[in-house]
Coordinates of C-alpha atoms in Angstrom, one line a residue:
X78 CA 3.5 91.7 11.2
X79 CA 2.1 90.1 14.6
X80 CA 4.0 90.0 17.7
X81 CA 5.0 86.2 17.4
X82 CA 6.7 84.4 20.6
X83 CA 10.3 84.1 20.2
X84 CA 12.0 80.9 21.1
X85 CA 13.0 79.8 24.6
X86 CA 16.1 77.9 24.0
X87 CA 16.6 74.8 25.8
X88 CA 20.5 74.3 27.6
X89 CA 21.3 71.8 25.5
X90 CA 19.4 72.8 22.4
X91 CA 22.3 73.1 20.4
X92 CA 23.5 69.6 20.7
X93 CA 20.2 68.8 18.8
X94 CA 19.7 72.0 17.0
X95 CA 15.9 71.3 15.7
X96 CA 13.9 74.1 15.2
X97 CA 10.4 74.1 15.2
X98 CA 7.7 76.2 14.0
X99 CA 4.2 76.3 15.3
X100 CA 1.7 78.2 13.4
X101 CA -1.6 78.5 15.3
X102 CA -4.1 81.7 15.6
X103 CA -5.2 79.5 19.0
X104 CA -2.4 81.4 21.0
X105 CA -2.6 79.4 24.3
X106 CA -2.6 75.8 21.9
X107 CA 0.1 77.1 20.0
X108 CA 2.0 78.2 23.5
X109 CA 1.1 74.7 24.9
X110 CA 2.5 72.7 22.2
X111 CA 5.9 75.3 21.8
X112 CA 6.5 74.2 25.5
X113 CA 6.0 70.8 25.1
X114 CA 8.4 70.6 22.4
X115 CA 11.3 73.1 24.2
X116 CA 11.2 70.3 27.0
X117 CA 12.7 67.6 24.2
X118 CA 15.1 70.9 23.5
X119 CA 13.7 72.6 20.8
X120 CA 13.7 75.8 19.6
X121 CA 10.6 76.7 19.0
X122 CA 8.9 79.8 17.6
X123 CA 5.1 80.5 17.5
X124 CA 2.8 82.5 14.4
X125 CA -0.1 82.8 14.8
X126 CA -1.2 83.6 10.8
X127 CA -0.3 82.1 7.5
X128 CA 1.7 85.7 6.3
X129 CA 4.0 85.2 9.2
X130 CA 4.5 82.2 9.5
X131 CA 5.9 81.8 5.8
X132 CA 8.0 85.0 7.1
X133 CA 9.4 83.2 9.8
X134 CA 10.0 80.0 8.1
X135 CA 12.2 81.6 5.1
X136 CA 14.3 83.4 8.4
X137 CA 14.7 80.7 10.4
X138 CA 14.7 77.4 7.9
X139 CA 12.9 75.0 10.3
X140 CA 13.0 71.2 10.5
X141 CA 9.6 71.2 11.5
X142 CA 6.3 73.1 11.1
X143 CA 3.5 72.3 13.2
X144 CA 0.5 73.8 11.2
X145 CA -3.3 74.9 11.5
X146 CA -5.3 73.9 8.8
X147 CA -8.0 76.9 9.7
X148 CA -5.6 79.6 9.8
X149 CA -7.5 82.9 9.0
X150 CA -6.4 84.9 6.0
X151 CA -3.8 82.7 4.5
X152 CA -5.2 79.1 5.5
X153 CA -3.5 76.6 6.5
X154 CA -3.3 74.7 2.9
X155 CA -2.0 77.6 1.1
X156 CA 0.6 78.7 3.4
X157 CA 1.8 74.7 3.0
X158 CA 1.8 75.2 -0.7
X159 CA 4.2 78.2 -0.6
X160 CA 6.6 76.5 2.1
X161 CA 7.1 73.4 -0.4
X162 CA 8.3 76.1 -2.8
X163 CA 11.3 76.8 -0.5
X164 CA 11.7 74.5 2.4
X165 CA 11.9 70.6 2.9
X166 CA 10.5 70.8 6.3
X167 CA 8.4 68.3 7.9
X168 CA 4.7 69.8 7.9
X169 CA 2.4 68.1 9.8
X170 CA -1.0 69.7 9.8
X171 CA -3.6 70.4 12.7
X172 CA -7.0 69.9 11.5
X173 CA -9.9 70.2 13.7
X174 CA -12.1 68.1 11.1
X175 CA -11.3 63.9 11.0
X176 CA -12.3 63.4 7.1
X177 CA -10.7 61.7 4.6
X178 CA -11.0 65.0 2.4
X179 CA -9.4 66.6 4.5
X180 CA -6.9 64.5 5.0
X181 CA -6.5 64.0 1.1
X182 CA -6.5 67.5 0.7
X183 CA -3.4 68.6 3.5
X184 CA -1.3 65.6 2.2
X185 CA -1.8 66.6 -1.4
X186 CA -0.1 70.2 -1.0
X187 CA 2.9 68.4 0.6
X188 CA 2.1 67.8 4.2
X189 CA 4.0 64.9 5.9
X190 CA 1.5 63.6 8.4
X191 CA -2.0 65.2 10.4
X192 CA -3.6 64.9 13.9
X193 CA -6.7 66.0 14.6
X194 CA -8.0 68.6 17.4
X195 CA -8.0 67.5 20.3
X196 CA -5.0 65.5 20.4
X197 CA -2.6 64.5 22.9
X198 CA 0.7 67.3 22.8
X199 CA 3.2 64.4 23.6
X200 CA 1.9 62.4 21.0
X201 CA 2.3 65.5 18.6
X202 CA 6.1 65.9 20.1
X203 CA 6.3 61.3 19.6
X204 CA 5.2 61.8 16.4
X205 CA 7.7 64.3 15.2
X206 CA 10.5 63.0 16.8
X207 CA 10.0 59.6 15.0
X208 CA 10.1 61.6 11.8
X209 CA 13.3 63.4 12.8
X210 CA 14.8 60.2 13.4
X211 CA 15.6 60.5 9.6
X212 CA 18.3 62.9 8.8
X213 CA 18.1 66.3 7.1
X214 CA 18.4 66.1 3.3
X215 CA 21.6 67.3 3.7
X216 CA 23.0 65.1 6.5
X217 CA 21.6 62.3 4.3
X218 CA 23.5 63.2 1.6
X219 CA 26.6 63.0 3.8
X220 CA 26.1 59.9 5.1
X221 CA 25.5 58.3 1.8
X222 CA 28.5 59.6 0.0
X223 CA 30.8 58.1 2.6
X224 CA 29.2 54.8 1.8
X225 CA 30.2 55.2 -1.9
X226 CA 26.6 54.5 -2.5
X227 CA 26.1 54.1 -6.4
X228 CA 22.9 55.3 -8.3
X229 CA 19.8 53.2 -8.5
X230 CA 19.1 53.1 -12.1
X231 CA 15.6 51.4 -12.9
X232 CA 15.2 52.2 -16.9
X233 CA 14.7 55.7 -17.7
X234 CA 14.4 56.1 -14.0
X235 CA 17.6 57.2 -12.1
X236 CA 17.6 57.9 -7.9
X237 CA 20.6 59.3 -6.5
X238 CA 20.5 58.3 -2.9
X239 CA 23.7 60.0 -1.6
X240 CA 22.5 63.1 -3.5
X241 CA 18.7 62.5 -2.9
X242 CA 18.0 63.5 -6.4
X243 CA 15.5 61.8 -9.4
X244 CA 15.8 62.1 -12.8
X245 CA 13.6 60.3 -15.8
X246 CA 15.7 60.6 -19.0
X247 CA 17.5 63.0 -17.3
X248 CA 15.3 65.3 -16.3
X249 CA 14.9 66.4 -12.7
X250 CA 11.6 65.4 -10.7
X251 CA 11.1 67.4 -7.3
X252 CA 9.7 65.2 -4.4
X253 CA 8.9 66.1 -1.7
X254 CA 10.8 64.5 1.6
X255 CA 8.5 61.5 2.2
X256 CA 7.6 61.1 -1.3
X257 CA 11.4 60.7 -2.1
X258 CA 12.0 57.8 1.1
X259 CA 9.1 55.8 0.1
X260 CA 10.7 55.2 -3.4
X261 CA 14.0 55.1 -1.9
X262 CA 12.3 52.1 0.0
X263 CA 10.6 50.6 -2.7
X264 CA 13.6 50.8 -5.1
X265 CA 16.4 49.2 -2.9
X266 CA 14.0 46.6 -3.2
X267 CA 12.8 46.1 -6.4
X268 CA 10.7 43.0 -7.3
X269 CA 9.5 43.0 -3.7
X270 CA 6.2 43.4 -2.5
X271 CA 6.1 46.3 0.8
X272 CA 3.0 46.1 2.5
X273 CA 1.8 49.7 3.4
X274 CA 2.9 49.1 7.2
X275 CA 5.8 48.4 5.9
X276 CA 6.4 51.1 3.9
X277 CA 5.3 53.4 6.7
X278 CA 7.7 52.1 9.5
X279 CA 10.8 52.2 7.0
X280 CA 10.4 56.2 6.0
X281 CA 9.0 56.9 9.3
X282 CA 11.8 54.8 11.2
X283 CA 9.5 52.8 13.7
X284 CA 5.9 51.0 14.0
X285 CA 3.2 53.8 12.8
X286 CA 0.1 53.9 14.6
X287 CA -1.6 56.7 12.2
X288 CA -3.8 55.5 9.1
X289 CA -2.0 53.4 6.9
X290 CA -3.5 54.5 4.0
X291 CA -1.5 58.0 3.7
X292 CA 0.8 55.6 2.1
X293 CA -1.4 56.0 -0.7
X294 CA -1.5 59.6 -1.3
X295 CA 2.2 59.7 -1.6
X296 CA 2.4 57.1 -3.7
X297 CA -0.1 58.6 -6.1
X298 CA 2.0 61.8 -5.8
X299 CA 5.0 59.9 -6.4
X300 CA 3.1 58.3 -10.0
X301 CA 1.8 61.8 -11.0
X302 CA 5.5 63.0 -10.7
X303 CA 7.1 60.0 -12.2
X304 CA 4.6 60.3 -15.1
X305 CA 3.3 56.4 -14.1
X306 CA 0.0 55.3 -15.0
X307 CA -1.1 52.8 -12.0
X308 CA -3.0 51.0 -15.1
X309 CA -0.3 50.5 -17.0
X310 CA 2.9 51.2 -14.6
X311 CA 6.5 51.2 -15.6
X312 CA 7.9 51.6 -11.9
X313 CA 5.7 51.4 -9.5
X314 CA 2.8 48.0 -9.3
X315 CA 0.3 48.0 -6.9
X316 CA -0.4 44.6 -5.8
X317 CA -4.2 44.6 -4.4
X318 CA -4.3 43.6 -0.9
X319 CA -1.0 43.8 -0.3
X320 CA 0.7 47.1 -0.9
X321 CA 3.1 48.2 -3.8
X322 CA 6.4 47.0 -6.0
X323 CA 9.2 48.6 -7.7
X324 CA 9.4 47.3 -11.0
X325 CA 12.6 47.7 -13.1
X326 CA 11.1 50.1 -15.2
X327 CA 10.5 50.1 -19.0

């Protein structure tokens, strides 16, 4: 394994206790953006390949994981693909290509959100504190059982807000994090029309300035899981020109 730079812990880190991880074989980027971020008192550790940076992620269970799309050996996409199999981290991916493919394609293995090379390292750091601004799964959880917070169920289709958990029939479905808000968004207000903006500013907890359309990546990940056919949908209507609908299911 690589040397890696080791995190620089920030006084009062540990009132926030976010961790970040940024994976980069551009050592002096990946530097630049670790600094950047122990400023707003993270801890942050650097990789600088795809192998150790899935080391280092099951070690240190990060909230975040800023991530190179080009990584050498173990790109960038792949190295996302095996973190969704353990962590519910926020990924957001650097990509040094500005096409919808590519954007398509990052999103689809369970990214949260992409900026393209250049970009700005406090609008990297804005963007990730906006998405920290909602809780941990866990910490969720918490907060929603002290509420009493009853299941929403919509047909065969049961969400579990306190717990964050959805079942059809029963049967689990894994989402990932921002799958899961947008249809805990959609379904506290079923019958209700959310314009993508809207959407966007409830799971990411403020007014988005990225491209609204990653909305609808996750919501086609969120029909694939849910087995919903957008011809023919039993929970979630798209309304053309508008945005989407919970329906009460069939």
């Amino acid at each position: 394994m690589k040397a890696m730079r080791q995190p620089t812990e920030s006084p009062n880190a540990h009132v926030r206790g976010y961790r970040a991880l940024v994976v980069d074989d551009e050592i002096a980027l990946a530097d630049v953006v670790a600094s950047y971020l122990e400023r707003e008192q993270f801890e942050a550790t650097v990789a600088s390949n795809g192998a150790d940076a899935l080391a280092v992620a099951r070690e240190l269970d990060p909230d975040v994981v800023i991530l190179d799309l080009g990584l050498p050996g173990i790109d960038g996409l792949e190295v996302c693909r095996q973190l969704r199999t353990f962590s519910d981290a926020y990924v957001v991916m650097l990509t040094a290509r500005d096409t919808e493919m590519d954007t398509i394609v990052g999103l689809t293995v369970g990214a949260d959100d992409y900026i393209t090379k250049p970009f700005s390292p406090r609008e990297l750091v804005a963007r990730i504190r906006a998405m920290l601004r909602r809780p941990r799964i866990h910490h969720t959880a918490d907060a929603a059982s002290q509420t009493g917070a009853p299941p929403r169920n919509l047909g065969p289709l049961c969400i579990n807000v306190a717990a964050r958990d959805v079942t059809i029939d029963g049967e689990p479905i894994l989402l990932t994090r921002t799958e899961f808000d947008i249809l805990d968004a959609l379904s506290a207000r079923p019958g209700i029309v959310l314009s993508r903006r809207q959407l966007l500013d409830i799971v990411r907890d403020g007014p988005w300035v990225g491209n609204e359309h990653l909305v609808d990546v996750h919501i086609g990940h969120l029909r694939r899981k849910l087995g919903d056919d957008a011809a023919q949908p039993r929970f979630i209507t798209t309304v053309r020109g508008v945005g989407y609908r919970m329906e009460v299911g069939q």
